Tab-separated table of C-alpha atoms in Angstrom:
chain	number	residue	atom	x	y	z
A	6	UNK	CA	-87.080	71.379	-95.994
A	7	UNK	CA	-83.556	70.273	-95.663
A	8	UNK	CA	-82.321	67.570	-98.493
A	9	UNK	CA	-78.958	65.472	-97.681
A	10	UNK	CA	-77.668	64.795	-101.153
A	11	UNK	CA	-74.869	62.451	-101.469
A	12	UNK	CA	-72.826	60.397	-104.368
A	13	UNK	CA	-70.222	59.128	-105.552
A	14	UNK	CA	-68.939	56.699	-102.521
A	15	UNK	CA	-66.896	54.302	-105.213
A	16	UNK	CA	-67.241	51.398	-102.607
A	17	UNK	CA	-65.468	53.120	-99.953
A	18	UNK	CA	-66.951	52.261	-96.616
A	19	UNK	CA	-64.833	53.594	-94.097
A	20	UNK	CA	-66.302	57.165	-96.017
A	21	UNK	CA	-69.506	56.202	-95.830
A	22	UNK	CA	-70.018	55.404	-92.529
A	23	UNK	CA	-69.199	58.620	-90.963
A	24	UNK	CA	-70.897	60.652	-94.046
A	25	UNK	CA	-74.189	58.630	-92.255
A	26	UNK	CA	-72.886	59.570	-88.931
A	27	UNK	CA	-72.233	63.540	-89.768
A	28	UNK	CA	-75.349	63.862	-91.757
A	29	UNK	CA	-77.321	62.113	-89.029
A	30	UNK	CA	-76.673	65.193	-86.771
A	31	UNK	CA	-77.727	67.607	-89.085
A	32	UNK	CA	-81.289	65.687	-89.006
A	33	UNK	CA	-82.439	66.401	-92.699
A	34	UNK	CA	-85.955	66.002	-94.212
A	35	UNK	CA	-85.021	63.634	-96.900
A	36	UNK	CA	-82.202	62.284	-98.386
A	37	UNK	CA	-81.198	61.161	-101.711
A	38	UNK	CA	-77.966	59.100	-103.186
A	39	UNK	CA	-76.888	60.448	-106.796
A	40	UNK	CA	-75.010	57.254	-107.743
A	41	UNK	CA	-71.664	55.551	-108.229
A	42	UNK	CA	-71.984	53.186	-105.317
A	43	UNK	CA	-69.399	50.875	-106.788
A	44	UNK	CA	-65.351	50.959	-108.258
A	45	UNK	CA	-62.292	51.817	-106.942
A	46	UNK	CA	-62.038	49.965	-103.501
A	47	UNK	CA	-62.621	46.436	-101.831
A	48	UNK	CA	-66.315	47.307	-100.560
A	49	UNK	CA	-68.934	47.154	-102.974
A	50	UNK	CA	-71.342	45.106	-101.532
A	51	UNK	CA	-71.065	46.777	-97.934
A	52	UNK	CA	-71.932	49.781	-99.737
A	53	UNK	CA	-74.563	48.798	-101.626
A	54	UNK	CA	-76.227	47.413	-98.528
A	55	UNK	CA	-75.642	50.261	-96.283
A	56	UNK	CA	-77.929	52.225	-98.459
A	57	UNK	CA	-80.103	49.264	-98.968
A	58	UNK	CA	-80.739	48.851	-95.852
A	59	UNK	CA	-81.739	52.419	-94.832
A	60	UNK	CA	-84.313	52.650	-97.983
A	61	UNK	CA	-82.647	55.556	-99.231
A	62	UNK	CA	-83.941	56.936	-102.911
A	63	UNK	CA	-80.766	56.558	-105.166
A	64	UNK	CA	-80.556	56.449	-109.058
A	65	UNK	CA	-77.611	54.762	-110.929
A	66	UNK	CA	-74.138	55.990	-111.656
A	67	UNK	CA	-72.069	55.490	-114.998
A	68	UNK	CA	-69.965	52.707	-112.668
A	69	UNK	CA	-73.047	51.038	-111.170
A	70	UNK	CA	-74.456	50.802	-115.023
A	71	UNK	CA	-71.586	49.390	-116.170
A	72	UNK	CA	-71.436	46.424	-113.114
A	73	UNK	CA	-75.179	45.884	-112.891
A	74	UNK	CA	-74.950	44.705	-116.200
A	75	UNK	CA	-71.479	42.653	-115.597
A	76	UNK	CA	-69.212	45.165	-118.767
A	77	UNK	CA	-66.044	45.946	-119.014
A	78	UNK	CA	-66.778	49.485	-119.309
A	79	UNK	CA	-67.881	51.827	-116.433
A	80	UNK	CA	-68.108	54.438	-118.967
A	81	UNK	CA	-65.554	56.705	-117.166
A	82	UNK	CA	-63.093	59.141	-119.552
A	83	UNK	CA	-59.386	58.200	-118.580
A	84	UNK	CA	-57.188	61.091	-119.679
A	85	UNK	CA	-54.095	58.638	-120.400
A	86	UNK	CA	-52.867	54.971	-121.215
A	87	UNK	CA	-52.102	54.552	-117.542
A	88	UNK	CA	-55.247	55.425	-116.181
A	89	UNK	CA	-56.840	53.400	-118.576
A	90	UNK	CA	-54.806	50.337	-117.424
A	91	UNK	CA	-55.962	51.373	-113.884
A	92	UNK	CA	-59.713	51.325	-114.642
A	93	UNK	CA	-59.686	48.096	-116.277
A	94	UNK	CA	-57.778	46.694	-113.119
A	95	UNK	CA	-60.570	48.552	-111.297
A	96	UNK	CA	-63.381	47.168	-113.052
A	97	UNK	CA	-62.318	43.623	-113.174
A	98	UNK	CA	-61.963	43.365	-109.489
A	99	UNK	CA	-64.947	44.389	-108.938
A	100	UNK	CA	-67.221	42.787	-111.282
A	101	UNK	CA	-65.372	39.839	-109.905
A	102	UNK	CA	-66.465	40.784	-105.981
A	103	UNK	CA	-70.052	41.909	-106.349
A	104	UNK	CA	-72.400	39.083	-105.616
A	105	UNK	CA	-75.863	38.687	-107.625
A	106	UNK	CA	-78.186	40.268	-105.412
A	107	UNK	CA	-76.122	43.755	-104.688
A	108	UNK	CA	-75.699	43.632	-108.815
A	109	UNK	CA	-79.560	43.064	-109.517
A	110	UNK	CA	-80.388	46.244	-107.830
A	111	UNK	CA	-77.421	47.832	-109.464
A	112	UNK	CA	-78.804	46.694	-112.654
A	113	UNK	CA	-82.825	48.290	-111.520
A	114	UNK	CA	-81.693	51.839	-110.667
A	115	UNK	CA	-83.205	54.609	-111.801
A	116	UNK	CA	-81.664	57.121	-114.543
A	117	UNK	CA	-83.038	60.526	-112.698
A	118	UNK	CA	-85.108	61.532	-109.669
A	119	UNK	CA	-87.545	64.713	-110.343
A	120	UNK	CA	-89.082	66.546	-107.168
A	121	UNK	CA	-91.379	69.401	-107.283
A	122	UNK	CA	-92.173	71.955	-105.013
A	123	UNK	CA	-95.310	73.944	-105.485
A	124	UNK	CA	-94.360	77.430	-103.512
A	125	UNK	CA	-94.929	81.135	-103.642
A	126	UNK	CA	-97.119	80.243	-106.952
A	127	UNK	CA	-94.227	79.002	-108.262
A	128	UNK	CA	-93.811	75.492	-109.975
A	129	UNK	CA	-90.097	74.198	-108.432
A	130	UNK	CA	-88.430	71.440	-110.006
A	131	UNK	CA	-85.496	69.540	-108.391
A	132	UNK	CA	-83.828	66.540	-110.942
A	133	UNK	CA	-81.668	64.573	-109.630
A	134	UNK	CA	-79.198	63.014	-112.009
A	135	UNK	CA	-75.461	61.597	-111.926
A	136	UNK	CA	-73.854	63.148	-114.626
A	137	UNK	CA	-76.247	65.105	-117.129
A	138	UNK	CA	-79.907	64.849	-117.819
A	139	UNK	CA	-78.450	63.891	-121.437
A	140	UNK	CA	-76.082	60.826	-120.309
A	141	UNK	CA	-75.193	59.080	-116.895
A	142	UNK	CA	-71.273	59.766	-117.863
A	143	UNK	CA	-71.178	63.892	-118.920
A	144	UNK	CA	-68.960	65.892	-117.243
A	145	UNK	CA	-70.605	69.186	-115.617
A	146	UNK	CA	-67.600	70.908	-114.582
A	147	UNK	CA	-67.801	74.217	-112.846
A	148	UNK	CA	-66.208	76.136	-116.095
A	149	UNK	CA	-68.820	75.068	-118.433
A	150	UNK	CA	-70.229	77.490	-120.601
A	151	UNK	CA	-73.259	79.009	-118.912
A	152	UNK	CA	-75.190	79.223	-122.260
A	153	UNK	CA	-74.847	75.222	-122.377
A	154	UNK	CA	-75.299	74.307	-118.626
A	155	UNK	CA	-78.901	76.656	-119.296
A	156	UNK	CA	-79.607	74.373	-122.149
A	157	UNK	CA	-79.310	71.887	-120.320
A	158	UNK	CA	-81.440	72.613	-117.522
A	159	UNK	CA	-83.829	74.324	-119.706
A	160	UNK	CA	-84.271	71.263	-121.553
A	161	UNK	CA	-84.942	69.219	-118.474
A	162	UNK	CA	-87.320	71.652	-117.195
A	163	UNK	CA	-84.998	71.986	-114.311
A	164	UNK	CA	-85.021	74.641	-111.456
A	165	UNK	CA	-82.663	72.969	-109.248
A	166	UNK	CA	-80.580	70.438	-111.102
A	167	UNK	CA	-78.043	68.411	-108.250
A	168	UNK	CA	-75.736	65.782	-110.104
A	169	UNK	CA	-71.949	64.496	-109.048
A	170	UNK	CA	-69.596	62.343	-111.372
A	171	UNK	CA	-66.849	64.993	-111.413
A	172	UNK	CA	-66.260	64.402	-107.502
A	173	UNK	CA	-65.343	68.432	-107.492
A	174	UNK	CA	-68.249	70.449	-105.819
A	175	UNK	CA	-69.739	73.526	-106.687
A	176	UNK	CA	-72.786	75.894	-107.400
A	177	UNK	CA	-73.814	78.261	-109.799
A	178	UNK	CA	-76.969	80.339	-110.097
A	179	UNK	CA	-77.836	80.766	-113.449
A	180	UNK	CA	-80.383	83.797	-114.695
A	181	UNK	CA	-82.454	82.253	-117.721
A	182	UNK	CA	-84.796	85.413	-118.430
A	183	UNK	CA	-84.369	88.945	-118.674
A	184	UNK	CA	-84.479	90.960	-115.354
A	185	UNK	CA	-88.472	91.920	-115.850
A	186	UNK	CA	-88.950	88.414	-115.592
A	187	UNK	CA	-86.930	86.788	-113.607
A	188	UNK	CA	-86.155	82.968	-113.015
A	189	UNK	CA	-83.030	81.492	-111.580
A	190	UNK	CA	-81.533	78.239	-112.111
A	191	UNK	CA	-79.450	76.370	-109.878
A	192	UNK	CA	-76.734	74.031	-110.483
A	193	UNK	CA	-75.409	71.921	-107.797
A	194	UNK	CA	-72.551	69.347	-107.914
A	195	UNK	CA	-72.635	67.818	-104.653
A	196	UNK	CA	-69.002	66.541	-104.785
A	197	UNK	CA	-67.875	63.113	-103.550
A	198	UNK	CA	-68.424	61.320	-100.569
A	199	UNK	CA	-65.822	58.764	-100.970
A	200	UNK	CA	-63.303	59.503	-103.894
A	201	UNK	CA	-63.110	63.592	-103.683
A	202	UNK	CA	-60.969	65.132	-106.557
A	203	UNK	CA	-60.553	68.545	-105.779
A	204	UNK	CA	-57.321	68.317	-103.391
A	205	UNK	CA	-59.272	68.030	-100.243
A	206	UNK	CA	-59.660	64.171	-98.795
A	207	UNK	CA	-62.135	64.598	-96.365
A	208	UNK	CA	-65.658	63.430	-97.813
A	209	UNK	CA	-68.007	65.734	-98.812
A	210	UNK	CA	-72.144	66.074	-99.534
A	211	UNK	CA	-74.545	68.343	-99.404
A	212	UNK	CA	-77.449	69.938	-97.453
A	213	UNK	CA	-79.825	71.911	-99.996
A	214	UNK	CA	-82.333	73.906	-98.292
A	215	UNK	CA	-85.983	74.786	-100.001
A	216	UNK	CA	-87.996	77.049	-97.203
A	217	UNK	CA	-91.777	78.669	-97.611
A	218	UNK	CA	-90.343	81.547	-99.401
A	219	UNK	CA	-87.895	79.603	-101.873
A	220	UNK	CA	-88.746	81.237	-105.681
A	221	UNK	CA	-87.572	80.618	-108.835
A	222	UNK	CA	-87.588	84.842	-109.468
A	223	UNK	CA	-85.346	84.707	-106.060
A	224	UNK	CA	-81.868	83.597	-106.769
A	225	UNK	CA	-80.980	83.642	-102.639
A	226	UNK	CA	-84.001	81.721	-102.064
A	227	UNK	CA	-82.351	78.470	-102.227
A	228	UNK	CA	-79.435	77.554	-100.613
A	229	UNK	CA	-76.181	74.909	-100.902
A	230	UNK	CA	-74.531	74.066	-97.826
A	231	UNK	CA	-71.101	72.089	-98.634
A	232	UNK	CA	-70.397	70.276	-95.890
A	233	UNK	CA	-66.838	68.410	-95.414
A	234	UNK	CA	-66.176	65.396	-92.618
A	235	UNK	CA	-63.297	63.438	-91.559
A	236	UNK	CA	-62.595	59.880	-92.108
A	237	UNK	CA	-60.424	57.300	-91.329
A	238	UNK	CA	-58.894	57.706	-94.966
A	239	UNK	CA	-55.768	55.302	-93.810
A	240	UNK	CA	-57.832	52.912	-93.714
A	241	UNK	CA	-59.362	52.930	-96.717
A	242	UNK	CA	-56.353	53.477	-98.462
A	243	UNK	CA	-54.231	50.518	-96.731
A	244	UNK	CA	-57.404	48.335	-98.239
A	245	UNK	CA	-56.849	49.544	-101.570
A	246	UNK	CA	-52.782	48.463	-101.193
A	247	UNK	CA	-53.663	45.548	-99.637
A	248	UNK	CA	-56.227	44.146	-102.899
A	249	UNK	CA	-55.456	43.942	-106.337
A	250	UNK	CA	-56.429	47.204	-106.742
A	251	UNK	CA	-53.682	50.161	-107.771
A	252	UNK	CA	-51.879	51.471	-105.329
A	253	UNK	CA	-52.442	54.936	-107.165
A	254	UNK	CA	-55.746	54.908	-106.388
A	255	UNK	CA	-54.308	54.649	-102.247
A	256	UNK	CA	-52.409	57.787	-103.076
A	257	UNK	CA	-55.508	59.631	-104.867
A	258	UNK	CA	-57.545	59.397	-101.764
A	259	UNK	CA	-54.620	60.658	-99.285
A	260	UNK	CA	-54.116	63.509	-101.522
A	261	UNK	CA	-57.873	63.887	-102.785
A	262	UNK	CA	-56.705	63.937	-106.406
């Protein structure tokens, strides 16, 4: 079974109309949106109905919490004053642009998706979550400490455990017995569709891959495919110059910062 796992589009059309038109040739099995739909660009409603209107399985991000329920706080951490100021720009506009109906279903999202696989005698989980099973807005970056990114999947009863909100993709296979009895954990941050922050622009999302012989004792059982696609990023940074928006947040998606 193939899985399409996507997030973090941060109203950004242009993005996620050719994410749908790249991942539509790799013909996956499912498909699943991990969240931030809204924030950061002049589209939020598009967005929302895009999805919408495909029926696609998506669960809420710390920046659709914070709109569904019409706060000033999207829950995000802003390393400085500036980016601080930015956000609340951000925020504002588009609390003020969402309409009732796209903000309802913000509001009814669910916190986590859980999927299990019954292979090879094997009980596989798959949770889906935006930041952390433990809150919408942690941060699970790549250098966390393996002993706490075990915890934390060990806690969720998680095999596979796919979340975003850092926009900077990455996996890591994590052993959580000794070697006589093996069982492998996965960790998947699926990046960012429409707001990537790890220096390259193009969009990204990923393609996880569970076949008859996947196995939590076999760590190469499961796979991560990372898969990067162009998109007319002018244009959705000339729509973020030409709003109230920042024009920072023009620059970030040029650079992919």
């Amino acid at each position: 079974m193939k899985i399409a796992l996507f997030s973090d589009i941060h109203a950004n059309l242009p993005a996620l109309e050719a994410f749908f038109k790249d991942m539509e040739t790799k013909k996956p099995d499912a498909i699943y949106c991990l969240g931030d739909l809204v924030g950061y660009n002049i589209w939020p409603n598009e967005v929302v109905n895009e999805i919408r209107k495909r029926g696609v399985p998506t669960i809420a991000g710390n920046y659709d919490f914070g709109i569904g329920r019409t706060s000033d706080d999207c829950g995000c951490a802003y390393k400085t004053d500036d980016e601080k100021a930015m956000g609340k720009i951000s925020i504002a506009y588009t609390n003020q642009v969402v309409k009732d109906d796209e903000r309802s279903y913000l509001r009814t999202l669910p916190a986590h998706i859980r999927v299990e696989f019954q292979l090879n005698s094997d009980k596989l989980n798959l949770l889906l979550v935006h930041g952390s099973p433990r809150k919408i807005n942690e941060y699970l970056f790549e250098d966390r400490d393996e002993k706490s990114m075990l915890r934390i999947m060990e806690q969720a009863d998680a095999d596979v455990m796919c979340f975003g909100h850092t926009h900077k993709p990455y996996h890591r296979v994590l052993p959580s017995s000794d070697a006589e009895n093996a069982h492998y954990r996965h960790a998947v941050n699926i990046g960012s569709v429409g707001k990537p922050k790890d220096g390259d622009p193009r969009g990204c999302y990923v393609l996880l891959t569970i076949d008859p012989e996947s196995s939590i004792t076999n760590k190469n059982s499961i796979s991560a495919e990372f898969i990067r696609f162009e998109y007319d990023i002018e244009k959705a940074a000339k729509a973020v110059e030409d709003s109230p928006l920042p024009n920072e947040y023009a620059e970030m998606l040029r650079k992919g910062k």
